[in-house]
Amino acid sequence: MSGARRALVTGASSGIGLEIARELSVLGYETILAVRSLERGAVAARDIASAGGGAPPEVMQVDFASPASIGAFAGELARRHPSLDVLVNNAGTWSMSRRETSEGVELVWATNQLGYFLTTELLKPLLLRAPRARVVNVASDLARDLDLADVSFKRRKYSPVSSYGQSKQANRMWTRAVARRFAGTNVTANSLHPGGVATGLFAKGGGLLAKLVGGLASLTGKTPKEGADTAVWLATSPEVEGRTGLFYVDRKARRCRFTNEAEEERLFAVCASMTGQGADPR
């Protein structure tokens, strides 16, 4: 069995995720690309290998909007590997119109927040078996409009900004709740804003607004490599060893305006219930 540190990056076939995976591979991590499309994942793995001169990263297929898919993925990962040193939750989506998963959950919430939540819950045993492990959650400064009574927009009027924004607010709040649950263990959890990054995320959602947002990012935003920097730093740097439950921008801890332990715990319970993990799976 290899003694190399092992890192999993979700949504790693393009954009920030691809660059995070690339940098972790360069730093010597056995990197696993968790992707929806095996074909795109294979292209990304070859790209990483050709740049670094090593073997291609492992590629695993998973749909982060599907609890069943995440469950199967986590089970297979546990069969292949005994532990996990780094988990980067990055997979995300944006949608111009309200769409539901087969479970009746609004798609952006299911992917961007419940996907982070369930992946982390199911991979806890692997994280706890590593000598030291880090959970890094890619959030955003575009955080707003979280309504825990209506996360699927069944009563509220849907908007793409509100949908995406509430998932990013939840990422930041949930990170603190999960950090409390890892307290006293070998695992830390932090979130970050990568900056305005020129990726294809918003364009994939379709519509004029998505094209405008994507176009603005391409003109004024960071490159995906620049956007990956803080995530890679949080995953690897000795400077943040033992630091947990914090929100970072450009490698600096920032006060998060959504800090509220009672609401964070309420959010955790909502996510646990929606993913079939019980009221509070500590």
XYZ file of C-alpha atoms in Angstrom:
282
model
C 0.000 0.000 0.000
C 1.338 3.429 -0.925
C 2.339 5.778 1.862
C 1.406 8.873 -0.140
C -1.227 11.237 1.150
C -4.569 10.864 -0.582
C -6.867 13.697 -1.723
C -10.360 13.653 -3.223
C -11.584 16.613 -5.266
C -15.231 16.760 -6.308
C -16.229 18.410 -9.570
C -12.651 17.953 -10.775
C -13.090 17.648 -14.540
C -12.883 21.383 -15.248
C -12.510 24.853 -13.764
C -11.381 25.351 -10.185
C -11.739 21.662 -9.350
C -9.388 20.623 -12.128
C -6.782 23.150 -11.020
C -7.068 22.098 -7.370
C -6.556 18.475 -8.387
C -3.620 19.423 -10.608
C -1.855 21.313 -7.809
C -2.430 18.543 -5.271
C -1.000 16.017 -7.721
C 2.076 18.201 -8.242
C 2.511 18.317 -4.465
C 2.629 14.523 -4.374
C -0.893 13.615 -3.336
C -2.595 10.527 -4.721
C -5.465 12.497 -6.214
C -8.935 11.141 -6.936
C -11.158 13.015 -9.366
C -14.840 12.665 -8.447
C -16.758 13.577 -11.593
C -20.155 13.193 -13.172
C -18.764 12.296 -16.613
C -16.126 9.566 -16.777
C -15.194 10.724 -20.262
C -14.444 14.279 -19.130
C -12.767 12.930 -16.020
C -10.447 10.778 -18.108
C -9.491 13.800 -20.219
C -8.771 15.779 -17.038
C -6.679 12.933 -15.607
C -4.574 12.723 -18.765
C -4.144 16.494 -18.723
C -2.909 16.398 -15.128
C -0.577 13.482 -15.838
C 0.926 15.101 -18.936
C 1.656 18.294 -17.016
C 3.156 16.539 -13.999
C 4.862 13.633 -15.712
C 3.325 11.047 -13.397
C 0.557 8.476 -13.555
C -2.958 9.819 -14.209
C -5.105 10.471 -11.132
C -7.832 8.001 -10.286
C -11.239 8.886 -11.722
C -14.531 7.951 -10.047
C -18.039 8.690 -11.264
C -20.695 10.243 -9.031
C -23.732 12.498 -9.382
C -23.664 14.877 -6.429
C -27.379 15.654 -6.827
C -28.222 11.994 -6.107
C -27.985 10.536 -2.586
C -27.984 7.018 -4.045
C -25.075 7.856 -6.338
C -23.114 9.465 -3.493
C -23.786 6.419 -1.312
C -22.530 4.013 -3.971
C -19.499 6.201 -4.618
C -18.583 6.439 -0.933
C -18.919 2.689 -0.526
C -16.661 2.026 -3.510
C -14.101 4.561 -2.293
C -13.981 2.826 1.093
C -13.410 -0.512 -0.631
C -10.512 0.897 -2.623
C -8.805 3.011 0.035
C -8.361 2.758 3.817
C -8.181 6.485 4.570
C -8.470 9.985 3.138
C -6.194 12.916 4.001
C -7.967 15.701 2.092
C -11.560 16.152 0.942
C -12.220 19.178 -1.258
C -15.951 19.728 -1.748
C -16.126 21.752 -4.942
C -18.790 20.262 -7.249
C -21.531 22.762 -7.944
C -24.158 23.926 -10.382
C -26.301 26.922 -11.334
C -29.713 26.832 -12.990
C -31.755 29.565 -14.604
C -35.029 27.734 -13.909
C -36.242 25.715 -10.960
C -35.502 22.018 -11.478
C -36.012 19.083 -9.140
C -34.107 15.882 -8.509
C -35.955 12.559 -8.518
C -36.269 13.001 -4.732
C -38.181 16.273 -5.239
C -35.340 18.514 -4.050
C -34.426 21.701 -5.911
C -31.384 20.819 -8.033
C -28.946 23.557 -6.995
C -29.575 22.953 -3.281
C -29.275 19.198 -3.785
C -25.947 19.527 -5.578
C -24.249 22.470 -3.904
C -25.200 21.850 -0.269
C -26.671 18.386 0.211
C -23.924 16.973 -2.008
C -21.256 18.515 0.235
C -23.090 17.360 3.346
C -23.680 13.744 2.395
C -20.244 13.231 0.857
C -18.598 14.436 4.049
C -20.857 12.401 6.325
C -20.264 9.184 4.410
C -16.506 9.720 4.170
C -16.054 10.527 7.875
C -14.614 7.069 8.661
C -11.920 7.480 5.992
C -11.057 10.980 7.199
C -10.838 9.860 10.805
C -8.449 7.051 9.861
C -5.902 9.467 8.381
C -3.134 10.774 10.674
C -4.415 14.310 10.025
C -7.185 15.191 7.614
C -8.688 18.361 6.186
C -12.100 19.134 4.719
C -12.034 22.149 2.396
C -15.356 23.556 1.199
C -15.494 25.863 -1.811
C -18.139 28.454 -0.918
C -18.597 32.000 -2.234
C -19.107 35.638 -1.369
C -22.301 35.354 -3.444
C -24.052 34.097 -0.312
C -27.607 35.187 0.527
C -31.309 34.328 0.774
C -31.144 31.100 2.814
C -34.624 30.135 4.025
C -34.433 26.866 5.947
C -38.208 26.522 5.801
C -38.194 26.517 1.993
C -34.799 25.453 0.655
C -36.411 23.903 -2.447
C -38.321 27.074 -3.430
C -41.678 25.364 -3.257
C -43.298 28.481 -1.776
C -40.871 31.248 -2.700
C -40.411 32.640 -6.187
C -37.378 30.994 -7.737
C -34.426 33.018 -8.987
C -31.030 31.650 -10.063
C -29.166 34.141 -7.881
C -31.222 33.302 -4.797
C -30.916 29.577 -5.424
C -27.166 29.659 -5.900
C -26.702 32.245 -3.150
C -28.567 30.252 -0.510
C -26.459 27.172 -1.258
C -23.262 29.198 -0.802
C -24.520 30.726 2.447
C -25.281 27.204 3.610
C -21.784 26.002 2.671
C -20.272 28.589 4.992
C -22.667 27.942 7.873
C -22.528 24.150 7.600
C -18.714 24.205 7.628
C -18.781 25.568 11.160
C -21.335 22.975 12.256
C -19.289 20.109 10.859
C -16.089 21.569 12.357
C -17.731 21.361 15.791
C -18.501 17.693 15.180
C -14.859 17.023 14.326
C -13.618 18.883 17.420
C -11.093 16.832 19.359
C -10.297 14.622 16.358
C -7.626 14.686 13.652
C -9.971 16.402 11.167
C -10.379 20.127 10.471
C -12.952 21.815 8.222
C -12.773 25.259 6.619
C -14.551 27.102 3.799
C -13.365 29.680 1.303
C -14.373 32.160 -1.355
C -12.215 31.502 -4.437
C -12.874 34.932 -5.922
C -14.709 35.742 -9.111
C -13.333 33.011 -11.343
C -13.663 32.707 -15.111
C -15.111 29.192 -15.346
C -18.013 27.696 -17.284
C -20.242 27.259 -14.215
C -22.718 30.037 -14.917
C -22.800 29.548 -18.668
C -23.856 25.928 -18.144
C -27.042 27.157 -16.490
C -28.248 28.735 -19.702
C -30.087 32.003 -20.210
C -29.040 35.598 -20.771
C -28.240 36.308 -17.114
C -25.931 33.293 -16.952
C -24.135 34.443 -20.100
C -23.738 37.955 -18.682
C -22.378 36.681 -15.354
C -20.039 34.283 -17.103
C -18.880 36.976 -19.512
C -18.193 39.424 -16.693
C -16.153 36.807 -14.860
C -14.100 36.111 -17.965
C -13.255 39.811 -18.249
C -12.658 40.694 -14.603
C -12.243 37.440 -12.721
C -9.353 35.263 -11.685
C -8.150 32.372 -13.761
C -9.167 28.913 -12.483
C -5.565 28.398 -11.324
C -5.715 31.619 -9.290
C -9.125 30.625 -7.926
C -7.716 27.278 -6.790
C -4.929 28.838 -4.737
C -6.667 29.292 -1.379
C -8.264 25.842 -1.542
C -4.904 24.169 -2.191
C -3.322 26.225 0.582
C -6.044 25.199 3.048
C -5.611 21.565 2.014
C -1.849 21.456 2.414
C -0.211 24.365 4.229
C 1.316 23.911 7.706
C 0.216 27.506 8.356
C -3.365 26.338 8.941
C -2.623 23.119 10.811
C -5.260 22.714 13.529
C -7.287 25.746 12.437
C -10.936 24.890 11.869
C -14.400 26.331 11.344
C -13.086 29.431 9.544
C -13.908 31.237 6.298
C -11.026 32.338 4.063
C -10.568 34.774 1.192
C -7.155 35.063 -0.500
C -5.523 32.975 2.244
C -6.846 35.263 4.982
C -9.471 34.325 7.558
C -12.464 36.654 7.250
C -15.357 37.238 9.602
C -18.425 35.508 8.176
C -21.597 37.561 8.494
C -23.693 34.377 8.726
C -22.109 33.128 11.955
C -24.942 31.938 14.195
C -24.536 28.644 16.026
C -28.246 28.024 16.530
C -28.996 28.529 12.819
C -25.951 26.466 11.837
C -27.249 23.600 13.946
C -30.720 23.998 12.448
C -29.167 23.852 8.972
C -27.244 20.706 9.879
C -30.439 19.047 11.053
C -32.287 20.032 7.861
C -29.501 18.551 5.716
C -29.384 15.379 7.809
C -33.129 14.892 7.451
C -33.121 15.577 3.699
C -30.323 13.068 3.065
C -31.686 10.299 5.289
C -28.953 10.689 7.887
C -31.285 11.254 10.829
C -31.743 14.369 12.881
C -28.106 14.799 13.948
C -25.617 12.114 12.874
C -22.732 12.996 15.183
